[in-house]
Each structure stands twice: as structure tokens, then as C-alpha cells.
Amino acid sequence: MENNTEGADLILLGLTDDPQLQAPLFVIFTFIYLLTLIGNLGMTTLILLDSRLHIPMYFFLCNLSLVDFCYSSTITPKVMAGLFIGDKIISYHACAAQMFFFVAFATVENYLLASMAYDRYAAVCKPLHYTTSMTTSVCARLAIGSYIFGILTAAIDVGDTFCLSFCMSNVVHHFFCDIPAVVSLTCSDKDINELILFLISSFNIFSALLVILISYLLIFTTILKMQSGEGYQKALSTCASHLTAVSIFYGTVIFMYLQPSSSHSMDTDKIASVFYTMLIPMLNPMVYSLRNREVKSAFKKVVEKAKYSLGLIF
């Protein structure tokens, strides 16, 4: 298959060929996807409706929830279709589009997590200057910058991948058009392309991680200096959810994209990919809501209003 054949199709092998596993996996992934939709769209709606949550921390969380919903929706429906009706064929252009949106949203999430770490640093280390340092314009610039980096990264990665000649096979050993799986189909010399992809991934991950690590180093230094036990607990609680999300996200991303292509195992990659394409978008709303009093309070307020409007409270 030559990559200049615009009508060519690719075949996604999916997670398994075992018919006995396909039905249970479809049920599981449908449940996960529904939780992802409810959790992320619910979080977004909650933040938009409650004026008490119109602060920088929740502005970034609102964007994070939207991004999680979008990048899960880029992958999961196609996986569900493959399991339910056996639709494993994806067109060449649809594959490129899927890869573009997935890389874009994943990169946006990467920089949003860094922006949230900076926000936590400003809140804990410089509380008196917080309102002047994290203004609406600063938050907007950080968010817009995240989306710009996401789009640029996706454009470069997709262009770098699909400029190769694909003549070995049209079978992608994955359940979506992930970069390592698609690049493995090429019969071209891919060393330079892989180097470019590695450098871009490394820059995005480590630049964001550097911001996060420096922010938390300064946060923990400030926390250790606190005299008040209440202040100590409050500072830790405001950072716990974000640290959990950061650990889950970067652990799987580093495992997937910062290892040599020769060491990639497709089966291992599939398992890791399920984690960060489906489970992380589902877990993030839970992580941020279960440990957050303000979100719980806002949720109770919305539920009470809904009950009252439906006439359930007499």
C-alpha cells in the first residue's frame, strides 16, 4: 500500500480477536465511556453554573474536563464499533485525522497540567498576590498557549508520520492510529522521522514536567515552613488531586513514547493505551471531585435546585 493512494484503507486489529472476549469488553468500555461523558461534561457544567467555582483553579479544570472528553471520544467510539459490529476498517484520511486530534488533545492536557501546577504554586506560595498574578488574562493566555502547542505538535507529528511510504502492510497492530503502530508499517528509512517524533515528545513532556516539578518543589518548601497545622493540611489538600492526576498521566505517557521503537511490544502498548485513552479521562473527574469540598458543595447545590425545579421538594 503506497501512501499516495488516497482511497486506501487501514485495518485496526483491535484489542483482541477472541469472540468470547469481545462482548464483555464492549460492555466494559461502554460503561467506561458513559462514566467519562457524565463525569467530564458534568464537571464542566458544574463549573460553568456555580459562580463560586469561577476561579483560576476551576477554569483550568473545566478545560481539562473538556479535553478529556474530546480525546476519549476520538478513540473510544471506534473501539466500541470494532468490538460490537466488527468494524475494524479505517480510511487513510480518517486514520490521519484520528491521530491528529488524539495528539492535539493529549498535548493540550500535558500543558494544562503544567498550568494547574503553576496556579497551585501561586495559591500556596504567594497567596497575597494570587489575585494579581493569576488574572483572567493570564489564565486565558496559559489555556490558549496549551491549545496552540497541541495543534502545532499534532500537525508536525501527523505530517512527519504520513510523509513516509507505507508498503509493508495495511494492518495496524493496535486499536487506534497511534504513532508507533502506524510508523511500524513503513518501508521507508524512518530513523530521522522517529528522531523528530522523539524530540518533540521529549520537549513537550519534559518542559511541562519541569514546570510541575519546580512548582511543587517550591510548594513543599513553603508547606514545610508553615507554622499552622490547619494551613499545612489545607495546602496539601489543594495539591493532592492534581498530583494524583499528574502521576497517572505522565507515568503512562513516558512509558509509551519515550522508549526506543525496538523495545515496543504491541500487546504491552495496547494495555498502556487503554489506560491513558480510556481510564485516565474517566478517573480525572473522580480524582478532582472526591477530594474537593467546593466541587461537592456545588454538586449538592445543583441537585437541590434540580429537585426544587422538578417539584420534588414540597
XYZ file of C-alpha atoms in Angstrom:
314
model
C 0.000 0.000 0.000
C 1.513 3.305 -1.069
C 0.721 6.337 0.988
C -0.102 8.353 -2.135
C -3.168 6.159 -2.711
C -5.718 8.437 -1.116
C -8.549 5.893 -1.147
C -6.576 3.195 0.661
C -7.961 1.761 3.868
C -6.224 0.544 7.005
C -7.291 -2.326 9.241
C -7.159 -1.868 13.005
C -6.543 -5.232 14.651
C -8.177 -4.024 17.842
C -7.672 -5.353 21.339
C -8.499 -8.996 20.723
C -9.649 -11.457 18.065
C -11.268 -13.754 20.638
C -15.075 -13.636 20.050
C -15.709 -14.631 23.678
C -13.905 -11.529 24.940
C -15.389 -9.011 22.526
C -18.867 -8.825 24.115
C -17.585 -8.380 27.709
C -15.023 -5.793 26.549
C -17.749 -3.902 24.670
C -19.864 -3.737 27.839
C -16.877 -2.639 29.952
C -15.746 0.077 27.505
C -19.318 1.311 27.027
C -19.618 1.688 30.803
C -16.239 3.464 30.991
C -17.173 5.808 28.151
C -20.525 6.681 29.740
C -18.772 7.475 33.024
C -16.274 9.602 31.070
C -19.071 11.552 29.377
C -21.060 12.046 32.576
C -18.007 12.872 34.682
C -16.302 15.333 32.345
C -19.369 17.049 30.905
C -20.888 17.110 34.385
C -17.749 18.723 35.813
C -17.713 21.297 33.013
C -21.401 22.133 33.524
C -20.967 22.346 37.296
C -18.090 24.812 36.978
C -19.975 26.947 34.473
C -23.148 27.058 36.584
C -21.645 27.778 40.004
C -20.172 31.269 40.344
C -18.132 30.140 43.380
C -16.087 27.975 41.025
C -15.232 30.845 38.674
C -11.621 30.992 39.841
C -8.368 30.054 38.035
C -8.123 26.542 39.521
C -11.547 25.582 38.170
C -11.050 27.430 34.907
C -8.179 25.045 34.137
C -10.145 22.075 35.478
C -13.029 22.986 33.163
C -10.645 22.975 30.194
C -9.082 19.708 31.380
C -12.521 18.076 31.555
C -13.377 19.226 28.025
C -10.047 17.938 26.706
C -10.502 14.562 28.455
C -13.972 14.221 26.945
C -12.684 15.119 23.462
C -9.653 12.890 23.367
C -11.538 9.920 24.795
C -14.221 10.500 22.142
C -11.526 10.468 19.458
C -10.668 6.845 20.298
C -13.348 5.003 22.281
C -16.350 5.042 19.856
C -14.239 3.443 17.117
C -13.022 0.763 19.550
C -16.623 0.064 20.593
C -17.691 -0.226 16.937
C -14.890 -2.729 16.332
C -15.987 -4.861 19.278
C -19.746 -4.637 18.603
C -20.071 -4.929 14.809
C -16.526 -5.885 13.843
C -15.895 -2.588 12.033
C -12.089 -2.534 12.068
C -11.550 -0.671 8.796
C -10.486 2.963 8.915
C -9.712 5.098 5.883
C -6.263 6.579 5.360
C -7.516 10.122 5.961
C -9.664 9.112 8.955
C -6.580 7.487 10.460
C -4.599 10.710 9.993
C -7.483 12.743 11.472
C -7.763 10.419 14.483
C -4.027 10.676 15.100
C -4.128 14.471 14.760
C -6.930 15.003 17.273
C -5.539 12.477 19.727
C -2.046 14.034 19.706
C -3.514 17.544 19.886
C -5.745 16.851 22.889
C -3.090 14.807 24.709
C -0.583 17.656 24.261
C -3.126 20.225 25.451
C -3.699 18.115 28.576
C 0.058 17.978 29.111
C 0.347 21.784 29.205
C -2.896 22.272 31.131
C -1.478 20.088 33.925
C 1.629 22.320 33.948
C -0.577 25.449 34.076
C -2.510 23.956 37.001
C 0.751 23.289 38.846
C 1.767 26.933 38.369
C -1.661 28.002 39.637
C -1.198 25.861 42.786
C 2.258 27.407 43.272
C 0.778 30.909 43.091
C -2.024 29.979 45.518
C 0.200 28.314 48.139
C 3.457 30.274 47.882
C 2.130 33.755 47.080
C -1.425 33.860 48.456
C -1.429 37.632 48.969
C -0.529 38.225 45.315
C -2.671 35.395 43.925
C -5.451 37.559 42.512
C -2.971 39.850 40.770
C -0.684 37.098 39.462
C -3.441 34.750 38.210
C -5.654 37.268 36.442
C -8.234 36.375 33.809
C -5.845 37.391 31.012
C -3.004 35.266 32.433
C -5.279 32.218 32.708
C -6.589 32.773 29.175
C -3.055 33.052 27.776
C -1.958 29.845 29.509
C -5.002 27.970 28.187
C -4.706 29.367 24.647
C -0.975 28.590 24.647
C -1.781 24.986 25.588
C -4.162 24.643 22.621
C -1.668 26.260 20.234
C 1.094 23.876 21.309
C -1.349 20.992 20.915
C -2.306 21.918 17.359
C 1.311 22.577 16.301
C 2.532 19.291 17.808
C -0.259 17.342 16.137
C 0.396 18.961 12.747
C 4.129 18.174 12.918
C 3.651 14.607 14.198
C 0.989 13.692 11.646
C 2.934 15.300 8.794
C 6.127 13.556 9.883
C 4.336 10.188 10.100
C 2.296 10.286 6.906
C 5.107 11.581 4.710
C 6.530 8.048 4.934
C 5.768 5.353 2.352
C 3.554 2.556 3.658
C 4.076 -0.519 1.525
C 4.646 -3.325 4.028
C 1.066 -3.872 5.203
C -2.215 -2.080 5.773
C -2.806 -3.817 9.119
C -2.283 -1.600 12.179
C -1.450 -3.720 15.234
C -3.420 -1.505 17.575
C -6.984 -0.420 18.339
C -6.395 3.132 17.071
C -3.961 5.022 14.838
C -1.213 5.546 17.381
C 2.078 6.889 16.043
C 4.376 3.908 16.881
C 1.868 1.423 15.404
C 1.483 3.372 12.138
C 5.195 4.137 11.763
C 5.963 0.411 12.070
C 4.159 -0.141 8.721
C 6.591 1.955 6.703
C 9.165 0.578 4.320
C 10.996 3.934 4.221
C 14.023 4.878 6.283
C 12.288 6.096 9.422
C 15.282 6.971 11.621
C 15.053 10.740 11.062
C 11.267 10.717 11.414
C 11.461 8.781 14.672
C 14.129 11.147 15.960
C 11.893 14.153 15.203
C 8.929 12.486 16.931
C 11.090 11.596 19.934
C 12.482 15.129 20.256
C 9.028 16.729 20.032
C 7.565 14.302 22.592
C 10.548 14.817 24.901
C 10.310 18.599 24.666
C 6.561 18.635 25.410
C 6.747 16.171 28.287
C 9.884 17.451 29.995
C 9.119 21.163 29.599
C 5.746 20.605 31.272
C 7.269 18.272 33.871
C 9.943 20.856 34.658
C 7.267 23.465 35.416
C 5.389 20.927 37.556
C 8.471 19.771 39.479
C 9.727 23.319 40.155
C 6.228 24.406 41.212
C 5.862 21.517 43.652
C 9.389 21.878 44.970
C 8.554 25.474 45.903
C 5.134 24.420 47.233
C 6.564 21.737 49.525
C 9.285 24.125 50.712
C 6.564 26.636 51.638
C 4.415 23.958 53.307
C 7.307 22.775 55.481
C 7.775 26.334 56.733
C 4.139 26.699 57.766
C 3.517 27.019 61.498
C -0.217 26.347 61.367
C -1.331 22.723 61.167
C -4.582 23.794 59.537
C -2.708 25.732 56.849
C -0.441 22.733 56.317
C -3.410 20.394 55.748
C -5.214 22.886 53.503
C -2.148 23.396 51.301
C -1.666 19.643 50.940
C -5.328 19.022 50.151
C -5.343 21.622 47.363
C -2.426 19.844 45.661
C -3.311 16.173 46.287
C -5.799 15.799 43.414
C -3.504 17.460 40.893
C -0.516 15.355 41.979
C -2.572 12.180 41.547
C -3.646 13.186 38.024
C -0.064 14.163 37.101
C 1.366 10.856 38.329
C -1.147 8.773 36.363
C -0.851 10.796 33.149
C 2.935 11.158 32.935
C 3.635 7.633 34.122
C 1.814 6.097 31.156
C 2.906 8.731 28.599
C 6.610 8.330 29.453
C 6.245 4.551 29.292
C 4.621 4.772 25.848
C 6.515 7.473 23.967
C 9.969 7.799 25.481
C 11.268 4.342 24.740
C 13.064 3.183 21.557
C 10.816 1.739 18.861
C 12.773 -1.531 19.015
C 11.601 -2.077 22.595
C 7.921 -1.534 21.797
C 5.699 -4.553 22.416
C 2.358 -4.072 20.677
C 0.454 -6.085 23.302
C 2.020 -4.094 26.155
C 1.393 -0.842 24.273
C -2.286 -1.753 23.864
C -2.714 -2.273 27.602
C -0.962 1.018 28.400
C -3.007 2.773 25.709
C -6.288 1.571 27.220
C -5.151 3.165 30.457
C -4.425 6.639 29.097
C -7.045 6.822 26.323
C -9.995 5.493 28.319
C -9.266 5.152 32.040
C -7.479 8.468 32.704
C -10.288 10.587 31.153
C -12.745 8.626 33.327
C -10.647 8.913 36.507
C -9.781 12.632 36.360
C -13.279 13.925 37.282
C -13.403 11.422 40.156
C -9.955 12.421 41.409
C -10.842 16.121 41.392
C -14.344 15.752 42.835
C -13.949 13.137 45.573
C -11.262 15.127 47.397
C -12.708 18.571 46.755
C -15.197 20.161 49.174
C -16.062 23.026 46.821
C -16.994 20.661 43.988
C -19.071 18.500 46.362
C -20.834 21.583 47.701
C -21.545 22.872 44.180
C -22.885 19.450 43.152
C -25.238 19.324 46.157
C -26.447 22.838 45.325
C -27.198 21.879 41.712
C -29.016 18.698 42.812
C -31.148 20.670 45.274
C -32.037 23.230 42.592
C -32.933 20.427 40.179
C -35.168 18.754 42.777
C -36.891 22.054 43.545
C -37.462 22.859 39.868
C -38.923 19.381 39.300
C -41.246 19.800 42.255
C -39.625 17.043 44.315
C -39.353 19.290 47.389
C -42.712 20.300 48.808
